[in-house]
PDB file of C-alpha atoms in Angstrom:
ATOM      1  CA  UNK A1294      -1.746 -14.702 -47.888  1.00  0.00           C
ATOM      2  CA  UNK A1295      -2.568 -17.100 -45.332  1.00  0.00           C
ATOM      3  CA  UNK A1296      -6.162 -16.401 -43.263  1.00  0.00           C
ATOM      4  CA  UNK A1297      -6.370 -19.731 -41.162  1.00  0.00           C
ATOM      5  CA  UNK A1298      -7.772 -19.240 -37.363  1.00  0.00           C
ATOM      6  CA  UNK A1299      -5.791 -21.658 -34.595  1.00  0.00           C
ATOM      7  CA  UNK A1300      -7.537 -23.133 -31.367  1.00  0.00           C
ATOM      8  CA  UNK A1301      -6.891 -25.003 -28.415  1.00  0.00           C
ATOM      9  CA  UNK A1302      -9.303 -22.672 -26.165  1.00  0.00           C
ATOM     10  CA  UNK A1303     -13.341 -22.753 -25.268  1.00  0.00           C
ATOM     11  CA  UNK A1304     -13.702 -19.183 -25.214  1.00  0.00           C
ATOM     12  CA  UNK A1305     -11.808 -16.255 -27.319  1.00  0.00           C
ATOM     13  CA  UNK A1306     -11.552 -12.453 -26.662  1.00  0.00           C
ATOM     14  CA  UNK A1307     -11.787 -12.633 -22.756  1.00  0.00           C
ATOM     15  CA  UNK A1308      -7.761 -12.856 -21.820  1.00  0.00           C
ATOM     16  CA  UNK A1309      -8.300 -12.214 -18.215  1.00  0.00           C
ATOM     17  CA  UNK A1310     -10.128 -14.751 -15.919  1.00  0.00           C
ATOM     18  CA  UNK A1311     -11.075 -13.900 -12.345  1.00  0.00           C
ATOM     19  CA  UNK A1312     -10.756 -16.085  -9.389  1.00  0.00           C
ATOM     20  CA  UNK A1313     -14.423 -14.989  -7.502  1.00  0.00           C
ATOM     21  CA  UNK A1314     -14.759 -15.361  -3.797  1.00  0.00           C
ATOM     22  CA  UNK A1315     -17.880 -17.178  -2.965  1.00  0.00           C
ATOM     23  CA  UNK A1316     -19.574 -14.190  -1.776  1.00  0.00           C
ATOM     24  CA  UNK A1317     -23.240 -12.487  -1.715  1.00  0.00           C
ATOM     25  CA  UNK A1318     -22.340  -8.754  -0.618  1.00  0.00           C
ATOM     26  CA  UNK A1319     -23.315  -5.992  -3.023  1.00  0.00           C
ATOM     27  CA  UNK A1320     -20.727  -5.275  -5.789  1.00  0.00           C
ATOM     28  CA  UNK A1321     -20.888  -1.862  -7.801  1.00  0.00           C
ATOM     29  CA  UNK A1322     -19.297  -1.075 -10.848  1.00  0.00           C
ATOM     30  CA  UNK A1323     -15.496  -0.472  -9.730  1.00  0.00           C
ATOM     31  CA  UNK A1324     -15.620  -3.993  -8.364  1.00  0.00           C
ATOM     32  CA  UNK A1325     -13.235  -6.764  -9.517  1.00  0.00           C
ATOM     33  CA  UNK A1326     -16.981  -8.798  -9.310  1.00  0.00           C
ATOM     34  CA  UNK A1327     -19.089  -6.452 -11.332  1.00  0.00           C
ATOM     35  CA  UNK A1328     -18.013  -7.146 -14.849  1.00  0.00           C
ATOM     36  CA  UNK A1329     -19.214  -2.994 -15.983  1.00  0.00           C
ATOM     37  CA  UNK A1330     -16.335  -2.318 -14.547  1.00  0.00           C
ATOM     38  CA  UNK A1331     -14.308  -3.725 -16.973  1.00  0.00           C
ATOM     39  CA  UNK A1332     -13.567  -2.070 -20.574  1.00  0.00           C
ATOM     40  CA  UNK A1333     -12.923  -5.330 -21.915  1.00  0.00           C
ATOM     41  CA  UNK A1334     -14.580  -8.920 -21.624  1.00  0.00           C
ATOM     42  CA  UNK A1335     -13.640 -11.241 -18.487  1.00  0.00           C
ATOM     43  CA  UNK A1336     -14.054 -14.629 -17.273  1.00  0.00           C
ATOM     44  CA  UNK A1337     -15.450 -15.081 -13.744  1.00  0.00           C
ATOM     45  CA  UNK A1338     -14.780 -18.645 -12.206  1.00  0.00           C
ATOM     46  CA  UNK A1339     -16.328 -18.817  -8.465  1.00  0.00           C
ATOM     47  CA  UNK A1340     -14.369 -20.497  -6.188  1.00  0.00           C
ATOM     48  CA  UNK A1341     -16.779 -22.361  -3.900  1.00  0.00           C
ATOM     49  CA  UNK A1342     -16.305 -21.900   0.193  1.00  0.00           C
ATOM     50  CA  UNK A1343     -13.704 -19.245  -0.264  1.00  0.00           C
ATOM     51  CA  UNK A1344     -15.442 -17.056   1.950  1.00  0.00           C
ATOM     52  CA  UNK A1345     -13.474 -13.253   2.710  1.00  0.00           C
ATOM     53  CA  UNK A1346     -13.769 -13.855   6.730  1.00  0.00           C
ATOM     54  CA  UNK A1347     -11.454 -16.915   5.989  1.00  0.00           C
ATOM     55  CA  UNK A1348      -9.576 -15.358   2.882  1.00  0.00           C
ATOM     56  CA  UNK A1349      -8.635 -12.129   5.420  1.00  0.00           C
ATOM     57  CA  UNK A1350      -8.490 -13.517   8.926  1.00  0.00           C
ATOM     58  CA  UNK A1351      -6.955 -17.226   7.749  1.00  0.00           C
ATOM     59  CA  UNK A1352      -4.954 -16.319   4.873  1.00  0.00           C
ATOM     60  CA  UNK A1353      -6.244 -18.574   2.307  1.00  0.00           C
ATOM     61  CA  UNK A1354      -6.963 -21.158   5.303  1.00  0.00           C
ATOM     62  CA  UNK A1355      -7.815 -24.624   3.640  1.00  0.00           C
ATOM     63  CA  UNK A1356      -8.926 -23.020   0.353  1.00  0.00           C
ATOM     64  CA  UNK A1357      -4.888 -23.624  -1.527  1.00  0.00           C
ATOM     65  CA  UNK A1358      -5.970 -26.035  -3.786  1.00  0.00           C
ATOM     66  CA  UNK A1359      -9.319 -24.478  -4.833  1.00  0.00           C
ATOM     67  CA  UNK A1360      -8.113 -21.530  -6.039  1.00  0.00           C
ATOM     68  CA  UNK A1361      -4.971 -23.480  -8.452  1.00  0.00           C
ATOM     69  CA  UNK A1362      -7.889 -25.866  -9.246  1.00  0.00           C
ATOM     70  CA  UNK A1363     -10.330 -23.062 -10.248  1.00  0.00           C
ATOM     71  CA  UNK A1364      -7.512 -20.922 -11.874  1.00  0.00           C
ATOM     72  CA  UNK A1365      -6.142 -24.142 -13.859  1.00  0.00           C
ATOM     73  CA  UNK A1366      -9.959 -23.879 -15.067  1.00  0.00           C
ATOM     74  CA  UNK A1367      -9.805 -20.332 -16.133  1.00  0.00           C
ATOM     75  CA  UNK A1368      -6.896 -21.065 -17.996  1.00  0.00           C
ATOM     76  CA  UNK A1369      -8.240 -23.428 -19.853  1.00  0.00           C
ATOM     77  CA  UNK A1370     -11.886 -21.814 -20.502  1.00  0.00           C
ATOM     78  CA  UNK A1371      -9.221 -19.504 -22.101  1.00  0.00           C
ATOM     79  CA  UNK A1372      -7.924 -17.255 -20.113  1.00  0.00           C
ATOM     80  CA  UNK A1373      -4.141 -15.911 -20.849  1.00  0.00           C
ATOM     81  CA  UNK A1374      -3.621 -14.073 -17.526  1.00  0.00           C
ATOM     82  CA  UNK A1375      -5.221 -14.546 -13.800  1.00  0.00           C
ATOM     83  CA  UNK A1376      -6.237 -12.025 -11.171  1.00  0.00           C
ATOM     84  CA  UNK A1377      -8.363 -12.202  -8.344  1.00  0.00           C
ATOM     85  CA  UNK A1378     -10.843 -10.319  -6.284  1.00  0.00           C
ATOM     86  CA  UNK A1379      -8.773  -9.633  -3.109  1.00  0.00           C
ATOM     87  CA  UNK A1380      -6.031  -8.263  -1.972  1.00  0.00           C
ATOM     88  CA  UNK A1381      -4.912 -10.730   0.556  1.00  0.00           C
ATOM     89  CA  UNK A1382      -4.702 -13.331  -1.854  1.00  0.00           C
ATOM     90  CA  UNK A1383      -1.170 -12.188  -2.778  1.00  0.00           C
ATOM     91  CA  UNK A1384      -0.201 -15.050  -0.472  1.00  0.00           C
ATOM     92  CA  UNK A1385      -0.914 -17.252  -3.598  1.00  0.00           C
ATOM     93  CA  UNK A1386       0.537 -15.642  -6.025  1.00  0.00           C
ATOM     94  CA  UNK A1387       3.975 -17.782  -6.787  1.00  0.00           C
ATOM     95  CA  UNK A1388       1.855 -21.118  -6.299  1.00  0.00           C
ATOM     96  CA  UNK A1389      -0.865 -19.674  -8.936  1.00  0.00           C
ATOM     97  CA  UNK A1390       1.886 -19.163 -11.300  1.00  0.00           C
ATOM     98  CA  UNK A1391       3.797 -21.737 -10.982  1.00  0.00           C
ATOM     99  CA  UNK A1392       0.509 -24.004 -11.066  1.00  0.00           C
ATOM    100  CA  UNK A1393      -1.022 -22.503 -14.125  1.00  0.00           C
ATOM    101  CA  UNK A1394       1.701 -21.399 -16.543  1.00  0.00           C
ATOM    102  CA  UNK A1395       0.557 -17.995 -17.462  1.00  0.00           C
ATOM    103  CA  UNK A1396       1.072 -14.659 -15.450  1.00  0.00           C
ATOM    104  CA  UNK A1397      -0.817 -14.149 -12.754  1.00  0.00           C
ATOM    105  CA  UNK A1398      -1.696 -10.647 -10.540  1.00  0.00           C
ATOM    106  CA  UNK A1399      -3.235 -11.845  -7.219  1.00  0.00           C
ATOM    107  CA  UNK A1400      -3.302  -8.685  -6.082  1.00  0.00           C
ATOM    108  CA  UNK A1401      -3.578  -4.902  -6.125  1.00  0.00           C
ATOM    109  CA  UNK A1402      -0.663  -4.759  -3.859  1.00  0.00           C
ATOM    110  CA  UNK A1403       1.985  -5.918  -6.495  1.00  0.00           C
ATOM    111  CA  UNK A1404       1.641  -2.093  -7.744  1.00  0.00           C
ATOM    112  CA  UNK A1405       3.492  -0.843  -4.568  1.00  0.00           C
ATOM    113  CA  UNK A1406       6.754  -1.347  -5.884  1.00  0.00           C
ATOM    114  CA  UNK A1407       6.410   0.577  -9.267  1.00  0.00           C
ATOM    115  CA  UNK A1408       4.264   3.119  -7.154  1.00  0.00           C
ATOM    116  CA  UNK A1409       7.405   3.882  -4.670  1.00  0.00           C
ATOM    117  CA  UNK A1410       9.603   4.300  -8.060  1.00  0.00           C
ATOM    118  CA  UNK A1411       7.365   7.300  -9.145  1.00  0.00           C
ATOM    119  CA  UNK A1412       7.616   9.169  -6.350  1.00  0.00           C
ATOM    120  CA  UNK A1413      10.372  12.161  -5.055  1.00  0.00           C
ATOM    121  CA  UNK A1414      13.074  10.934  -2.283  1.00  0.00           C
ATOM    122  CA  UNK A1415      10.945  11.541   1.085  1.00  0.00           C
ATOM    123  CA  UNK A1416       7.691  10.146   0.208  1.00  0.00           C
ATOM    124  CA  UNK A1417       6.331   6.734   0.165  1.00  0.00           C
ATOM    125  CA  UNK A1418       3.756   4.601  -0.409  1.00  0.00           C
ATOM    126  CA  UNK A1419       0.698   4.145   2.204  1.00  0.00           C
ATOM    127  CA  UNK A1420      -1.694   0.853   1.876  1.00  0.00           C
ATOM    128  CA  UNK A1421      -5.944   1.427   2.707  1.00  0.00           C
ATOM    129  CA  UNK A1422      -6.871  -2.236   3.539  1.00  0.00           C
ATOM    130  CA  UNK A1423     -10.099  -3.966   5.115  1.00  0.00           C
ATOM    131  CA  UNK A1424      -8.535  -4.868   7.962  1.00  0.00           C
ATOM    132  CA  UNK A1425      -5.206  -3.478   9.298  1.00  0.00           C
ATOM    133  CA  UNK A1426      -4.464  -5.794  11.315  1.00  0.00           C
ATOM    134  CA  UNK A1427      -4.584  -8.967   9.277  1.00  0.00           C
ATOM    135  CA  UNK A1428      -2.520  -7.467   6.753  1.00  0.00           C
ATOM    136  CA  UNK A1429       1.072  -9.023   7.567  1.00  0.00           C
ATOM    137  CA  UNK A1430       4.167  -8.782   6.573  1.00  0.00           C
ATOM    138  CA  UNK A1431       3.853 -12.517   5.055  1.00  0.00           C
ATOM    139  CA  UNK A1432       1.592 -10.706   2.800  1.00  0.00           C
ATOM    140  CA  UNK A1433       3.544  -8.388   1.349  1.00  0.00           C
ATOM    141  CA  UNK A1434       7.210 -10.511   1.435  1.00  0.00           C
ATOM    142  CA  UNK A1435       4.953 -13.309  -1.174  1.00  0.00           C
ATOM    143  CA  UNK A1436       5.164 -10.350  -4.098  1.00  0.00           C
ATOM    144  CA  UNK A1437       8.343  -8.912  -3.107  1.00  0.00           C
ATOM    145  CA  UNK A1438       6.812  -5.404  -1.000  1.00  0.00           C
ATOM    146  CA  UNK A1439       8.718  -4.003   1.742  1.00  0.00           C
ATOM    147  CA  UNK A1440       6.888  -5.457   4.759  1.00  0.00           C
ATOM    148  CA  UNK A1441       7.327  -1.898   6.212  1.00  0.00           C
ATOM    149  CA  UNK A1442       5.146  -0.243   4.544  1.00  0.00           C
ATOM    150  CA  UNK A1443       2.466   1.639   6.071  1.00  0.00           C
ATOM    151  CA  UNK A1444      -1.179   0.180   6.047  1.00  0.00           C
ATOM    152  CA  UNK A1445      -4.049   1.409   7.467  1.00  0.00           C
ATOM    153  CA  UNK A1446      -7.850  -0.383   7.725  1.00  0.00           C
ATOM    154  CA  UNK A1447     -11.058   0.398   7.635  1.00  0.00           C
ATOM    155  CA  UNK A1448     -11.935  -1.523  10.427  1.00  0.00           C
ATOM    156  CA  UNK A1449     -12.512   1.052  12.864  1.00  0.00           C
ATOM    157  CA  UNK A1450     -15.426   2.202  10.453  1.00  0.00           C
ATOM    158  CA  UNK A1451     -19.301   1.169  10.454  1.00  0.00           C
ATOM    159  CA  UNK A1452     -19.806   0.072   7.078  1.00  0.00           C
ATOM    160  CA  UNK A1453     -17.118  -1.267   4.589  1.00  0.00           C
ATOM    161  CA  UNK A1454     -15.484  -3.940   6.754  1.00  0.00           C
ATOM    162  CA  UNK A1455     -18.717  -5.050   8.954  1.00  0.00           C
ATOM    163  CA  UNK A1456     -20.303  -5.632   5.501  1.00  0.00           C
ATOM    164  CA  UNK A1457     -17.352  -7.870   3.410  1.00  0.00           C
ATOM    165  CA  UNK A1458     -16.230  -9.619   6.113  1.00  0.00           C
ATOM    166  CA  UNK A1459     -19.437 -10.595   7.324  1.00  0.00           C
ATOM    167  CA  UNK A1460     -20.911 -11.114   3.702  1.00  0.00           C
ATOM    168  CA  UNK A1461     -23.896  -9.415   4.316  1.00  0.00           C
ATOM    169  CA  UNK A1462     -26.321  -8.588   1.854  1.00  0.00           C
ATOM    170  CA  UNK A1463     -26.850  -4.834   1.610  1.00  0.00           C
ATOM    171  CA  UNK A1464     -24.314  -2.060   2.157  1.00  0.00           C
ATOM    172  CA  UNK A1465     -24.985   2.187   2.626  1.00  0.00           C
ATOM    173  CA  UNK A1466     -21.804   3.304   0.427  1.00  0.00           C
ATOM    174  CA  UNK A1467     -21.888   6.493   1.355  1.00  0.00           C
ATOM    175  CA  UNK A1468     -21.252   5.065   4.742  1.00  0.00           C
ATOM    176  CA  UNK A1469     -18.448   3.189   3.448  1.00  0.00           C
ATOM    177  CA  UNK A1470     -16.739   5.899   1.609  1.00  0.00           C
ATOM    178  CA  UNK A1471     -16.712   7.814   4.810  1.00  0.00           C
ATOM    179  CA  UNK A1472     -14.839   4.522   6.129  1.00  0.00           C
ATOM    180  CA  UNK A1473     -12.273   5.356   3.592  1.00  0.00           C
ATOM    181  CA  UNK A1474     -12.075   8.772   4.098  1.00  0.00           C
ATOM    182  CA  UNK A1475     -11.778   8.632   7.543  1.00  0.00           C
ATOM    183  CA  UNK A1476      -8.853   5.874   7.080  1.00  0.00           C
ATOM    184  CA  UNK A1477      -7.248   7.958   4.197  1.00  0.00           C
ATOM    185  CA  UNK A1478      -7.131  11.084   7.156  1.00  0.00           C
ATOM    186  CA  UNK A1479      -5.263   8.316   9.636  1.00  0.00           C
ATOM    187  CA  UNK A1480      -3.020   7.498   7.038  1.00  0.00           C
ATOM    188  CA  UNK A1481      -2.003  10.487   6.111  1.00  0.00           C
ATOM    189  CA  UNK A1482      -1.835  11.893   9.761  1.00  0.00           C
ATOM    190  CA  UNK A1483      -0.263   8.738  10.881  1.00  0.00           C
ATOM    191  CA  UNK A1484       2.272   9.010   7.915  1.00  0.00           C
ATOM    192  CA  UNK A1485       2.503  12.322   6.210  1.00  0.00           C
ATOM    193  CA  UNK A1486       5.233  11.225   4.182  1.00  0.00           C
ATOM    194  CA  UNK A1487       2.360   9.535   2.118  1.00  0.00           C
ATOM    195  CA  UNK A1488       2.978  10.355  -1.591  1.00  0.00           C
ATOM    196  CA  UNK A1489       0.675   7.722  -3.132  1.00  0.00           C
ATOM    197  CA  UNK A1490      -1.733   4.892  -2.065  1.00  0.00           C
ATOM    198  CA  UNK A1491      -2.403   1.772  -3.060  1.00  0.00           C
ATOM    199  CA  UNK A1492      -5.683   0.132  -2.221  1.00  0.00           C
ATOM    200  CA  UNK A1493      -5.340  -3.672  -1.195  1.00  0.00           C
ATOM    201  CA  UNK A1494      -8.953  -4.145  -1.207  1.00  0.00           C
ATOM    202  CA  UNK A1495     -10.701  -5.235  -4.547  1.00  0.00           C
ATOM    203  CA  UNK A1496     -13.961  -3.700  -3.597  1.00  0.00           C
ATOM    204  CA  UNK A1497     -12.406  -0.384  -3.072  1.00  0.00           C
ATOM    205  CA  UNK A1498     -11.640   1.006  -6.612  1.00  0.00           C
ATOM    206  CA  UNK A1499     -15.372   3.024  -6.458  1.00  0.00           C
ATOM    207  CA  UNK A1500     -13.376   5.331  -3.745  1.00  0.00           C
ATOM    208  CA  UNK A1501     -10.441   5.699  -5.807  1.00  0.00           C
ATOM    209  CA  UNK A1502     -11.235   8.963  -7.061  1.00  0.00           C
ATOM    210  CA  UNK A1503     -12.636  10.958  -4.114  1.00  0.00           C
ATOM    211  CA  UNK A1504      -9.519   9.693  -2.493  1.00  0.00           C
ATOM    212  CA  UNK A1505      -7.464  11.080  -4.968  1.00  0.00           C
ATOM    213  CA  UNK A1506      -9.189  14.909  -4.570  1.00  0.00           C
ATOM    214  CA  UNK A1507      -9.226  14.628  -1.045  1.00  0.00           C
ATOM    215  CA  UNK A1508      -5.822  13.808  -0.473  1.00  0.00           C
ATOM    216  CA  UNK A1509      -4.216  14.985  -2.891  1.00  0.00           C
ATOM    217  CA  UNK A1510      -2.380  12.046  -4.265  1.00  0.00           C
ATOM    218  CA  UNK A1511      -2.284   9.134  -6.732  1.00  0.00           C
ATOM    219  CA  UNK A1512      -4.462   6.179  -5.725  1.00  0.00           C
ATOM    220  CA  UNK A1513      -3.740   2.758  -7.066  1.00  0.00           C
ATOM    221  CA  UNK A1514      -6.643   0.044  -6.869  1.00  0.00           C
ATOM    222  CA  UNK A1515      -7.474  -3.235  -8.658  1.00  0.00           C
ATOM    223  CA  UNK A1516      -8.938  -1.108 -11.650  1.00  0.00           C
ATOM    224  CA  UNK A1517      -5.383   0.219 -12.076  1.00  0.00           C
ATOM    225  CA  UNK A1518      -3.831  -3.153 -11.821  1.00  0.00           C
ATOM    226  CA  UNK A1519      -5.813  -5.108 -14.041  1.00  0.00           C
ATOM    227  CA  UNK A1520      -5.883  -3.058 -17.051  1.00  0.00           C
ATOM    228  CA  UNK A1521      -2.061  -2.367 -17.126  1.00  0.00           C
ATOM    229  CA  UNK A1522      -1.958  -6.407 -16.639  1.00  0.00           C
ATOM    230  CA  UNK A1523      -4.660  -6.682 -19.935  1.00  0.00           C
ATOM    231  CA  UNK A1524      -2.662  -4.425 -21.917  1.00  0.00           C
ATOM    232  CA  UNK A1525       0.173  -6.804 -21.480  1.00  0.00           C
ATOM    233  CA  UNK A1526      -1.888  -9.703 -22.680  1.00  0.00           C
ATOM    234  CA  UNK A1527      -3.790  -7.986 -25.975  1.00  0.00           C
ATOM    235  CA  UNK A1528      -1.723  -5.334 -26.703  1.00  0.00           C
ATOM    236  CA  UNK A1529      -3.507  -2.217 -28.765  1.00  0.00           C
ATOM    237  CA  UNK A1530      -3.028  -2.580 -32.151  1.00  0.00           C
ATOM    238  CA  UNK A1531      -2.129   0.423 -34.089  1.00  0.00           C
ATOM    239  CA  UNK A1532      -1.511  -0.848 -37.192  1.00  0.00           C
ATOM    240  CA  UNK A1533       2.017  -0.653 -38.928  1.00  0.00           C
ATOM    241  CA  UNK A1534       2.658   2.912 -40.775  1.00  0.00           C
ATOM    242  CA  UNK A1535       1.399   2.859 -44.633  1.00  0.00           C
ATOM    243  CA  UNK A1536      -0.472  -0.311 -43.747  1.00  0.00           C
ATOM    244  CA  UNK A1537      -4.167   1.257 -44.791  1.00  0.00           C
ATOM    245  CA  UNK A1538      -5.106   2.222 -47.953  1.00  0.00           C
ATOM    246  CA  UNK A1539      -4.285   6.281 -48.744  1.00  0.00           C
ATOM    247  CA  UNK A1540      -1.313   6.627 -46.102  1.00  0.00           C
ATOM    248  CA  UNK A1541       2.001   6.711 -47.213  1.00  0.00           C
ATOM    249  CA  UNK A1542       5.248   7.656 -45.463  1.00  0.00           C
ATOM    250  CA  UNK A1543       4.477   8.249 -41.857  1.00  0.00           C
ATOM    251  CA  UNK A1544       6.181  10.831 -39.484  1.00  0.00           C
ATOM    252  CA  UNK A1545       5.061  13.256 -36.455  1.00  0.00           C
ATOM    253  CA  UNK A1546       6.957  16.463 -38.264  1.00  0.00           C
TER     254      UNK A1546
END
């Protein structure tokens, strides 16, 4: 039996890398940035200048070729699939692929479609984003989302926007959960037809869950996204029936 090992990457065991914005705001475990969040290992690759005030209110502005440079990097540091740390970035998504060869899942929006599928006739999905009304329909047409679905932002909070947009240094999250509570409320009263939501914000996924119990419905975030993409990439191996020593025939009844 053959036990040879084959190479061609720098690192092994980390199949996702992670395009970083060049940021200094606090990230908690639920983050794309704060690698606790993750139940498996992850590259990080820091894309220098890519600030989120130009990322949000420019989309992607001058910073194109960075982020296929930096992802091209990722890719070969070792990484077998590419994601990113926010939302808006979705604008990227076909040149990412295209550029690096492997999949790629800009964003936390690309779950909209499979979200819609779950749900009854009558409901639909709702978006939570960071700011309402940079979020575009150019945004959602580059991964194939109805550009009529409803978004709401957190703008009109104190917290949660002021603080990732203007990269500053500290942030009160209970504060910022009330941000998302009190856009959850406009959603839902703004669309009541709301069956599920997806969060385009990578930072969000810490709210995901008092979300989900206040509103009473599934919430979809980068946490969601990414390990559905990783199980893709490194499958779970079960092992094939009467493979171990002392099993035989295998069979549920």
């Amino acid at each position: 039996m053959s036990r040879r090992a084959f190479g061609g990457k720098t690192i092994y065991g980390a199949r996702v890398g992670i395009l970083m914005l060049d940021t200094a705001f606090p990230r908690a475990p639920g983050d794309t940035g704060n690698a606790d969040t993750w139940p498996f290992p992850v590259l990080y690759k820091v894309v220098k200048g890519a600030t989120a005030r130009e990322v949000v209110h420019e989309k992607g502005g001058t910073l194109r070729q960075a982020f296929l440079d930096a992802a091209a990097d990722l890719v070969r540091e070792g990484a077998d699939g590419i994601t990113t740390t926010g939302g808006f970035l979705s604008v990227f998504q076909k040149d990412l692929a295209d550029h690096v060869g492997v999949p790629v899942a800009s964003s936390s929006l690309m779950q909209i479609p499979l979200a819609q599928s779950l749900l009854p006739r009558g409901k639909r999905v709702g978006i939570l984003t960071v700011q309402g009304e940079r979020l575009g329909p150019d945004h959602l047409k580059a991964i194939d989302v109805d550009p009529t679905t409803p978004i709401v932002g957190t703008e009109k909070g104190t917290e949660l926007t002021r603080v990732l947009i203007g990269n500053e240094r500290e942030m009160d999250y209970e504060a910022a959960e009330q941000d998302m509570l009190q856009a959850g409320e406009e959603l839902m009263r703004r669309h009541p037809d709301t069956g599920a939501i997806v969060l385009e914000c990578h930072n969000m996924a810490p709210f995901s869950r008092i979300l989900a119990r206040t509103f009473r419905v599934p919430v979809y975030d980068v946490y969601t996204l990414v390990t559905w993409f990783h199980a893709g990439l490194s499958p779970r191996d079960f092992g094939p029936p009467g493979s171990r020593p002392g099993y035989g025939d295998w069979r549920e009844r």
